[in-house]
XYZ file of C-alpha atoms in Angstrom:
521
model
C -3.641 -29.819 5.512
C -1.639 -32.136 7.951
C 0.350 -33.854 4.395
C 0.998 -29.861 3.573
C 2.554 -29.777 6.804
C 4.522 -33.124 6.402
C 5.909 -32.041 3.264
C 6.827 -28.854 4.771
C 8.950 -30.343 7.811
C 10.672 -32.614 5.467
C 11.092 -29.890 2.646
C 12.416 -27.536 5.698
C 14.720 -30.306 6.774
C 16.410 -31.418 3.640
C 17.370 -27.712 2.355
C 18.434 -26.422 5.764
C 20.213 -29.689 7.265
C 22.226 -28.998 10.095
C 22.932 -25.281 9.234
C 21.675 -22.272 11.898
C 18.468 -20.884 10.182
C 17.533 -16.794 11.365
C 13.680 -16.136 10.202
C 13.059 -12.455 10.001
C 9.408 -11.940 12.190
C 7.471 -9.534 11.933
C 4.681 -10.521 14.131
C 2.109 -10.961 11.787
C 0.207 -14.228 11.129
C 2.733 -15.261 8.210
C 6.099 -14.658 9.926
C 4.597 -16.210 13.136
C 3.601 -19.827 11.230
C 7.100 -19.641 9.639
C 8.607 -19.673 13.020
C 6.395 -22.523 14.144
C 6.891 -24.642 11.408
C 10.751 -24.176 11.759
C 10.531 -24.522 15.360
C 8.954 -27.740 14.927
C 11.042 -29.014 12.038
C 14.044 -28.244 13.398
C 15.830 -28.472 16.931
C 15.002 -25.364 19.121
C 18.868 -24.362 19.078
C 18.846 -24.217 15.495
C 16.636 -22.012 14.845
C 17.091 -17.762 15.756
C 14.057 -14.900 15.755
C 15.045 -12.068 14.380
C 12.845 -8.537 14.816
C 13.662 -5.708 13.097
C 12.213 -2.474 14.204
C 12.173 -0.516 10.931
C 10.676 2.593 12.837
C 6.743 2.365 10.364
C 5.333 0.153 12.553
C 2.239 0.467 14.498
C 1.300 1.967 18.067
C 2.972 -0.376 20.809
C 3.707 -3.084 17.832
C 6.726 -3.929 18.719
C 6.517 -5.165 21.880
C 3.224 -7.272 21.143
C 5.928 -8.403 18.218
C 8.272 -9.663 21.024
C 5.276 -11.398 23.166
C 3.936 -13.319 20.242
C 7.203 -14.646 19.043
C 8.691 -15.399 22.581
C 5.967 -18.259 22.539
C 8.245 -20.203 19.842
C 12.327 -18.798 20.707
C 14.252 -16.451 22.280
C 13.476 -13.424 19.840
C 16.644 -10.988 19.058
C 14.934 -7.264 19.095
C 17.046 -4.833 16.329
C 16.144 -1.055 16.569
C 17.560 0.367 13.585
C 14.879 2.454 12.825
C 17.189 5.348 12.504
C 19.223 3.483 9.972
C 16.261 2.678 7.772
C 15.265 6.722 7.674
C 18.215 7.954 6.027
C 18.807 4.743 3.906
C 19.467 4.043 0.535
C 19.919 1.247 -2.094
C 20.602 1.010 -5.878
C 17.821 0.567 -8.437
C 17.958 -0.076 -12.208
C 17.636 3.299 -14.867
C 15.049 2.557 -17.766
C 17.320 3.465 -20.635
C 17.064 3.225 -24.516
C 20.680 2.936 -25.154
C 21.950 0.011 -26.702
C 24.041 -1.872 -24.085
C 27.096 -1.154 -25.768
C 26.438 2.719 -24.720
C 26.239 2.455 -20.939
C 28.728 2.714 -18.521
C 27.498 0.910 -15.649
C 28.222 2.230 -12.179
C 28.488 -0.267 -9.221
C 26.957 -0.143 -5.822
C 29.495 -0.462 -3.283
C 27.804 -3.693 -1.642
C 29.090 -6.946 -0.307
C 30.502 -9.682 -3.016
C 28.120 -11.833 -2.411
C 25.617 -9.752 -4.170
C 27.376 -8.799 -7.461
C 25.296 -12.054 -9.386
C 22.258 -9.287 -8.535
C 23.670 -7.020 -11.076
C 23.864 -7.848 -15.269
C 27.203 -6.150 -16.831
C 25.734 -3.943 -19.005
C 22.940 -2.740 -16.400
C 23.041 1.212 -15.850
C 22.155 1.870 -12.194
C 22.142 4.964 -9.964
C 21.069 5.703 -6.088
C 18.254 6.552 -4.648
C 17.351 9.354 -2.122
C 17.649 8.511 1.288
C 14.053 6.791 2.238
C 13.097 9.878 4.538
C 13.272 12.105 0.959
C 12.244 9.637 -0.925
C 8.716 10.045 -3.071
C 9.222 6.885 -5.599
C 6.928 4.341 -3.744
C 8.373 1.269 -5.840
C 11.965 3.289 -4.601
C 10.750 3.453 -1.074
C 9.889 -0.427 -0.934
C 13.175 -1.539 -2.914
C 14.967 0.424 -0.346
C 13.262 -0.852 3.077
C 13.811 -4.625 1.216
C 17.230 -4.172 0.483
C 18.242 -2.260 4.098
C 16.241 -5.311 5.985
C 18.993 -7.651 4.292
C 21.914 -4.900 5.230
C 20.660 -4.721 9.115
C 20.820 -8.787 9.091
C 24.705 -8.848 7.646
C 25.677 -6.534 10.083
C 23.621 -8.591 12.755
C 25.600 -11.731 11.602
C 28.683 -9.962 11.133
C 28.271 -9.025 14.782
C 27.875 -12.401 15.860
C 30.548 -14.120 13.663
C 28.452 -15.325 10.877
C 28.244 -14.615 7.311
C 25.718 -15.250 4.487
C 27.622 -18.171 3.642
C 26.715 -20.066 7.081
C 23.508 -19.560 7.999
C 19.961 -19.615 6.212
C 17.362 -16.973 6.437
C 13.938 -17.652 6.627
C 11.158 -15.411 5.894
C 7.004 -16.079 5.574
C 6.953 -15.193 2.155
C 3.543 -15.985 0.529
C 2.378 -17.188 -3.152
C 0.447 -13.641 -3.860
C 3.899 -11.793 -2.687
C 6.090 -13.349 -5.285
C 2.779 -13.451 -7.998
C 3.270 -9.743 -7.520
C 6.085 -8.921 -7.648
C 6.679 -10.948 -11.014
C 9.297 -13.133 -9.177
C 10.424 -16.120 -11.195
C 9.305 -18.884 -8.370
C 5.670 -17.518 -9.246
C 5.274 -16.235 -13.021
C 6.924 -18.461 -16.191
C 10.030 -17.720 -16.760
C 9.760 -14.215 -14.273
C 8.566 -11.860 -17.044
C 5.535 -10.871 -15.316
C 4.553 -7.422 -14.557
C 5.739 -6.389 -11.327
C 2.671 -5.150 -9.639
C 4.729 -3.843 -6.443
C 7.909 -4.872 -4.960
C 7.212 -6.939 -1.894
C 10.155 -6.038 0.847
C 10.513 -9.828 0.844
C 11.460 -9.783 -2.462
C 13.865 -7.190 -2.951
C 16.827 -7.702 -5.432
C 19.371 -8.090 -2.803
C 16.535 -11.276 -1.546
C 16.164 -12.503 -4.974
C 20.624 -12.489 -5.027
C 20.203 -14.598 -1.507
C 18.122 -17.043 -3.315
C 20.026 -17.538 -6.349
C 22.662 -18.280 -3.610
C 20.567 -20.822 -2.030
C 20.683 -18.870 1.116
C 16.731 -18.346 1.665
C 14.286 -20.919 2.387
C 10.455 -19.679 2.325
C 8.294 -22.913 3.317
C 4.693 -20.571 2.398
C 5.782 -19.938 -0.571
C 3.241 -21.848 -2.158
C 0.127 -20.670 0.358
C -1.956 -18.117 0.039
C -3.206 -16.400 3.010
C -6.121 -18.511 4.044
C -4.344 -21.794 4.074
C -1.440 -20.134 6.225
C -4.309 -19.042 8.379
C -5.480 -23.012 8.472
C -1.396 -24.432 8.879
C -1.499 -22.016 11.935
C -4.802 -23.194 13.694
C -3.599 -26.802 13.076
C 0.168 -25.844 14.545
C -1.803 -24.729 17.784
C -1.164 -21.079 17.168
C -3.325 -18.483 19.572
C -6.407 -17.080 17.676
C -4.939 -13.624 18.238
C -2.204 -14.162 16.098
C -4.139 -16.138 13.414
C -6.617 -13.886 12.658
C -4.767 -10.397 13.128
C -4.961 -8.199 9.801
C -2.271 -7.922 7.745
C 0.281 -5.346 7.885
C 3.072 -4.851 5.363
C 6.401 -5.560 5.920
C 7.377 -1.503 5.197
C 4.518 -0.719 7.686
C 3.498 3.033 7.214
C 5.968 3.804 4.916
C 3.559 2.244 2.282
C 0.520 3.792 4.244
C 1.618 7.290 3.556
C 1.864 8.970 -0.146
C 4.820 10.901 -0.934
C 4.908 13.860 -3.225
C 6.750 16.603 -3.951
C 4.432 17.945 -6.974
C 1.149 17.127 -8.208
C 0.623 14.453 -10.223
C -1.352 15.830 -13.314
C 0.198 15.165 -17.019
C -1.091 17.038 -19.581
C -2.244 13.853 -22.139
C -4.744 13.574 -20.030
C -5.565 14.787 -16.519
C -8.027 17.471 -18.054
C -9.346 14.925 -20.242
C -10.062 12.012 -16.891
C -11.431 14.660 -15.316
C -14.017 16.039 -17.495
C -14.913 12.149 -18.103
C -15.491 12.344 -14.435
C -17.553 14.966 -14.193
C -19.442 14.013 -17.031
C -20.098 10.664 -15.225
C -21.073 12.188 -11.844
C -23.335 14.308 -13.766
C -24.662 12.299 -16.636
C -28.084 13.278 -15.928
C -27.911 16.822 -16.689
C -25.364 16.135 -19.175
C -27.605 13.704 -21.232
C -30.170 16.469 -21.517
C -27.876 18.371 -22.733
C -25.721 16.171 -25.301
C -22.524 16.696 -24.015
C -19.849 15.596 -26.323
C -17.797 13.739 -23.974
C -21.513 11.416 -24.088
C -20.241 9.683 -27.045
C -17.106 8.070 -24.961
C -19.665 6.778 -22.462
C -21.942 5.465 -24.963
C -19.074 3.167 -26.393
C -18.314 1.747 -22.382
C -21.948 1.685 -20.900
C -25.237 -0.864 -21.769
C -28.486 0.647 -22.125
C -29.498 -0.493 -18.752
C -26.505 0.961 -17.500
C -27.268 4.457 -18.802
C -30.292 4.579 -17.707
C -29.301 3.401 -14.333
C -26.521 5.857 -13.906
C -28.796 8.482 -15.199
C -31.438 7.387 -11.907
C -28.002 7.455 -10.027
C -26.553 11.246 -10.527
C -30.372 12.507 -10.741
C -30.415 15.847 -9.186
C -33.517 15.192 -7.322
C -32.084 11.954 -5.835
C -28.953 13.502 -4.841
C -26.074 16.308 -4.641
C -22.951 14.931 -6.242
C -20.067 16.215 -6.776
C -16.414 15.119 -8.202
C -13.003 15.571 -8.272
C -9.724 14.068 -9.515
C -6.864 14.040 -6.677
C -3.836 14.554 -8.407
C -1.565 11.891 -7.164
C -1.519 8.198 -8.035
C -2.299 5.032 -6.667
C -1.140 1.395 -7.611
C -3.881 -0.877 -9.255
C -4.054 -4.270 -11.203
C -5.521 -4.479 -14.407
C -4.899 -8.712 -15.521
C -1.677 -9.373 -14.660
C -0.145 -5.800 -14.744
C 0.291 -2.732 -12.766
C -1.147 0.426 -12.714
C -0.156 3.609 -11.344
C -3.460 5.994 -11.865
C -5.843 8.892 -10.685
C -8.335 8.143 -7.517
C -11.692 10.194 -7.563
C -13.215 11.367 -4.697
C -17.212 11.971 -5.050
C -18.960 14.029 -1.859
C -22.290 15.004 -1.263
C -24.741 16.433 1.433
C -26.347 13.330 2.250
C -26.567 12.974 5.811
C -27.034 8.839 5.341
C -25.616 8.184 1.996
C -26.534 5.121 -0.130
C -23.777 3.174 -0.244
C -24.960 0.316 -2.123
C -25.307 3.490 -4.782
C -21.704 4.409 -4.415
C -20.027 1.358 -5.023
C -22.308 1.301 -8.478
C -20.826 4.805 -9.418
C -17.503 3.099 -8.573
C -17.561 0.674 -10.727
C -18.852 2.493 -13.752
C -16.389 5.366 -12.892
C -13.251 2.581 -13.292
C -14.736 1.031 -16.049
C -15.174 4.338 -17.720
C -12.265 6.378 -17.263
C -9.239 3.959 -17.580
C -7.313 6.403 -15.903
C -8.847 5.748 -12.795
C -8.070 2.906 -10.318
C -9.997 4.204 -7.412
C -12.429 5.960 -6.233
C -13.229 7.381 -2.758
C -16.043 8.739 -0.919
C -15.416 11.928 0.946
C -17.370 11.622 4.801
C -19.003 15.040 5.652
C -20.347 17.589 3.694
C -19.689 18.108 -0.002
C -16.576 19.497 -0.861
C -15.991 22.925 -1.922
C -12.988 22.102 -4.682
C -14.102 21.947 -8.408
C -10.579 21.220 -9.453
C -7.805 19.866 -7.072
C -3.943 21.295 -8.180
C -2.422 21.050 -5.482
C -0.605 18.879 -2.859
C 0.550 18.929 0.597
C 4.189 18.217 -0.071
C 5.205 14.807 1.649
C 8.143 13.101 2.789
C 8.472 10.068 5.684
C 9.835 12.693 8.451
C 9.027 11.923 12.160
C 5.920 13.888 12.869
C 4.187 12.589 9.129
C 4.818 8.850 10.787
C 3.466 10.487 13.879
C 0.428 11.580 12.372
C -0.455 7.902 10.158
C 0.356 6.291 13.021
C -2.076 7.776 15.474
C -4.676 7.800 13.014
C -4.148 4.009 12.364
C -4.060 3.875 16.665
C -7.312 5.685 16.705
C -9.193 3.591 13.630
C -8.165 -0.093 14.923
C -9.296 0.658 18.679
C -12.602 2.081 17.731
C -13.152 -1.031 15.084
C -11.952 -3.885 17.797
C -14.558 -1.476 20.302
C -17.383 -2.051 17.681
C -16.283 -5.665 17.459
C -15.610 -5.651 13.570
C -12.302 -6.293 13.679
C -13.297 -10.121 12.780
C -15.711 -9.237 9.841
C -13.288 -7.115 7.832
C -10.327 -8.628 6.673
C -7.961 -5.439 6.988
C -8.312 -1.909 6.810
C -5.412 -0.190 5.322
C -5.495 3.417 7.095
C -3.636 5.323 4.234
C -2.466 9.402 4.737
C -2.353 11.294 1.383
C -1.147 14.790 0.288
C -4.496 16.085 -0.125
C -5.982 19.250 1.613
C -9.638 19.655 0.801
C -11.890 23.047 0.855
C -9.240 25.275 -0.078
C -11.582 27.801 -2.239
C -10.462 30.359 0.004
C -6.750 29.823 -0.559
C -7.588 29.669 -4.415
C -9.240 32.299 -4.419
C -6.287 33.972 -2.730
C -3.750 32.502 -5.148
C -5.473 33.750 -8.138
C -5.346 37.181 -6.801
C -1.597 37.025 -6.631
C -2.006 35.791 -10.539
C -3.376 39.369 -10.758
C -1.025 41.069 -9.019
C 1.863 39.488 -10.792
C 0.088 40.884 -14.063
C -0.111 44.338 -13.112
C 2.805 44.407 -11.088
C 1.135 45.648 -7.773
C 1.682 44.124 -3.972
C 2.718 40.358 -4.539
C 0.838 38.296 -2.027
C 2.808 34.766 -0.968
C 1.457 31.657 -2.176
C -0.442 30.054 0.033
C 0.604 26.265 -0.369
C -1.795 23.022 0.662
C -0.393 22.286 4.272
C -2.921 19.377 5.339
C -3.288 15.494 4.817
C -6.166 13.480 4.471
C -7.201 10.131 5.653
C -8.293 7.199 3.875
C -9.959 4.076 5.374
C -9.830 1.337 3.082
C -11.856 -2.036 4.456
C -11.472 -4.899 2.699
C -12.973 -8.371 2.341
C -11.429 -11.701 0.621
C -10.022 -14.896 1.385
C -7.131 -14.948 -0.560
C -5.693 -11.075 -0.769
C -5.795 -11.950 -4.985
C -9.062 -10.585 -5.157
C -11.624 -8.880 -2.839
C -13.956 -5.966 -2.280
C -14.720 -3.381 0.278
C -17.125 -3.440 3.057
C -20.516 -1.772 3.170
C -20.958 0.639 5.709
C -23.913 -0.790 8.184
C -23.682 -4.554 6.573
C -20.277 -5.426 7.466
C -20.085 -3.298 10.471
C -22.478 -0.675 11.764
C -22.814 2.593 10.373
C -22.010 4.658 13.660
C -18.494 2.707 13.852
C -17.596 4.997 10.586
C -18.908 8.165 12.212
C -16.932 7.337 15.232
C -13.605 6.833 13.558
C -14.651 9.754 11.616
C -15.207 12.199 14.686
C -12.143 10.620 16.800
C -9.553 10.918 13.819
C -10.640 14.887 13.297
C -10.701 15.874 17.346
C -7.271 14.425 18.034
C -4.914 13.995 15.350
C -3.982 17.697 14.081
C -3.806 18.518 10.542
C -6.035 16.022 9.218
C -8.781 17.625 6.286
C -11.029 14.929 5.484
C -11.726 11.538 6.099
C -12.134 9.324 2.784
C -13.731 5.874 2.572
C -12.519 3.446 -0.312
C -14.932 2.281 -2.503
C -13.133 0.044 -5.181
C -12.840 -3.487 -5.533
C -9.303 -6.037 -5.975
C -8.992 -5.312 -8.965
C -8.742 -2.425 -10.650
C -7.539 -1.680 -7.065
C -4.547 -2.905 -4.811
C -5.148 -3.661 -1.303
C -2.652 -1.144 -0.606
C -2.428 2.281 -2.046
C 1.095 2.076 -2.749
């Protein structure tokens, strides 16, 4: 690792020369090594921390941001999460005319970024991020607004673009997914997500030779290794990951249900017939024939032990909303199923089996959750809790992220899981009363009589999603009472539901890296 280092400094020191270098920090373990390795290549003068408050990040994070960075340089603190609510940015419009048809319309953005755009590209704006529901919208925007909030920073003290470099602690999996060229042949990869670190307006900085990323070609565990080596504090090394967009990314946004007609009926009775395959197989349900073309004998008869109904109580439901996933190198935006029961200690070495035949099933399906408490009520899920990033939604994810990480670091698991994504969805649970409700005013609409109002899903839900790996490529959820003990999830669980208001259910993650991003969006 010491060579790596080497041929850092002197790659560091031949691209920037004598020019100021600003490295955008965001505290984590990948902008903090950045810092140190410039900070060591470089002469201290030469080098500027820049901190961006983009108004998602986590309780009291930004001034632990400050004290980790002040260790290296003087760190310059921007608050502009305001600005980042009600921004926007430009993104591309999927179109079938032929190039000759479009009439492009350009972004009114600094010169220095028109190489970003092709002639004949059609564009059009966004919503402003706090109306936003378009997660790969919502990330383009928080990149592109992170380079905005720097030019104005430079602009304020008397530099341009054109005089400084910017640094950032840009990893190998970043760029792998978000099918940047420095990663994938030729840059015709599948975008997976847009990293914020590799937003177009970034991607126009590089092409101007304006960005230097010495991790570019780490991965996470060898950053981790070029930090212990660099001296950096343990606390720093080893803290999870958090991305760049914060909770922005940690909260689903809807403003309808997700549920085409091809085939959300269709997933869903594939589910069902899944959950139940051992009543089904008695009695020959058609839908048997898909799962006889996906499933081994062994595996039949093992998910027939699995959903036996003197073994358990399960029950199923499709959410309808989507979540990213990664099937080979492309991206998928799918279904998650949640499964409940009544088990009071449920077999979780049973539920990550039904995950895994669930995804390998119903290709539809990226993830799959298990729902803490009692078994759910809902046969059929159709409606969401309609979502936006407003002020008291950031509230609520970040509290229960607060209330999750404390409890974890109490149980001292924070070490033996690699992160845990705390992720708020649209989803109210155990609405049969409201349904119930709702099809009377069906009724009433028929014959005319006393219209009842709607009464719309108003609640979120929590999802904790553990994770384990060494590289972020690949990796796998923890078992609940092997990686950490089973009361830490009932704790979480019970503190989540006394003190954060409006929260329905608590969800645990079940699927692997792949068919399932680390992140939900």
């Amino acid at each position: 690792m010491g060579c790596r280092i080497q041929d850092a400094f002197s790659t560091i020191r031949s691209f920037v020369k004598d020019q100021p270098v600003f490295v955008l920090c965001s505290g984590g373990v990948d902008s903090s090594v950045c810092a140190a390795l410039l900070t060591r290549a470089l002469p201290s003068e030469q080098v500027k921390l820049v901190s961006i408050d983009n108004g998602f990040l986590r309780h009291n994070e930004s001034n632990e941001i400050r004290e980790t960075l002040s260790q290296f340089a003087t760190v310059n603190y921007i608050d502009a999460s305001q600005r980042f609510f009600k921004a926007k940015t430009y993104v591309r419009v999927k179109t079938t005319l032929a190039p000759n048809e479009i009439t492009p319309r350009r972004p009114s953005i600094s010169t220095n970024f028109l190489s970003l755009f092709d002639a004949d590209m059609l564009l059009e704006e966004t919503l402003p991020l706090n109306e936003e529901v378009d997660p790969e919208h919502k990330r383009k925007i928080i990149g592109d607004t992170f380079i905005k909030v720097v030019q104005e920073f430079l602009r304020n003290n008397n530099f341009t673009f054109d005089d400084i470099i910017l640094a950032q602690g840009t990893l190998r999996p970043d760029l792998i997914e978000s099918a940047s060229h420095l990663a994938s042949q030729g840059g015709h990869a599948d975008a997976i997500k847009t990293h914020h670190n590799d937003s177009p307006m970034v991607r126009a900085l590089r092409k101007l030779n304006r960005v230097i990323e010495p991790l570019k070609d780490f991965h996470k565990d060898e950053v981790r290794q070029i930090g212990l080596t660099l001296g950096l504090h343990s606390d720093v090394i080893y803290r999870h990951p958090f991305p760049g967009p914060g909770l922005a990314i940690r909260i689903l946004c809807v403003d309808e249900p997700y549920m085409p007609v091809e085939y959300f009926s269709q997933t869903s009775s594939l589910l069902k017939t899944i959950i139940n395959y051992s009543t089904m197989a008695e009695k020959q349900d058609t839908l048997l024939a898909t799962l006889d073309m996906v499933f081994t004998a062994n595996e039949k008869l093992l998910l027939k032990t699995l959903t036996s109904s003197d073994q358990h109580d399960y029950t199923s439901v499709l959410l309808p909303i989507r979540s990213v996933g990664v099937q080979g190198d492309a991206r998928t935006y799918s279904f998650a199923a949640a499964i409940s029961s009544n088990d009071e200690k449920p077999n979780w070495n049973e539920l990550f089996i039904l995950a895994r035949m669930i995804t390998k099933a119903c290709h539809h399906i990226n993830r799959v959750v298990y729902i803490l408490g009692k078994r759910i009520l809902d046969s059929k899920i159709t409606q969401v809790t309609r979502t936006t990033l407003t002020s008291d939604i950031i509230d609520k994810a970040r509290s229960c992220d607060y209330h999750a990480m404390m409890i974890m670091k109490q149980y001292g698991a924070y070490n033996s899981i690699s992160q845990m994504p705390v992720v708020l969805i649209p989803i109210e649970f155990d609405r049969e009363y409201a349904k119930e409700m709702n099809d009377k005013r069906e009724e009433q609409i028929i014959s005319d009589t006393n219209i009842q109002p709607i009464i719309y899903s108003c609640q979120h839900s929590v999802v904790l999603r553990t994770f384990l790996t060494k590289d972020f490529m690949t990796g796998k959820s923890a078992v609940p009472g092997e990686t950490f003990p089973l009361d830490m999830l009932n704790d979480i669980y019970q503190t989540i539901k006394t003190n954060v208001p409006g929260i329905s259910r608590i969800l645990y993650d079940l699927t692997s890296k792949p068919p399932a991003t680390t992140e939900w969006e």
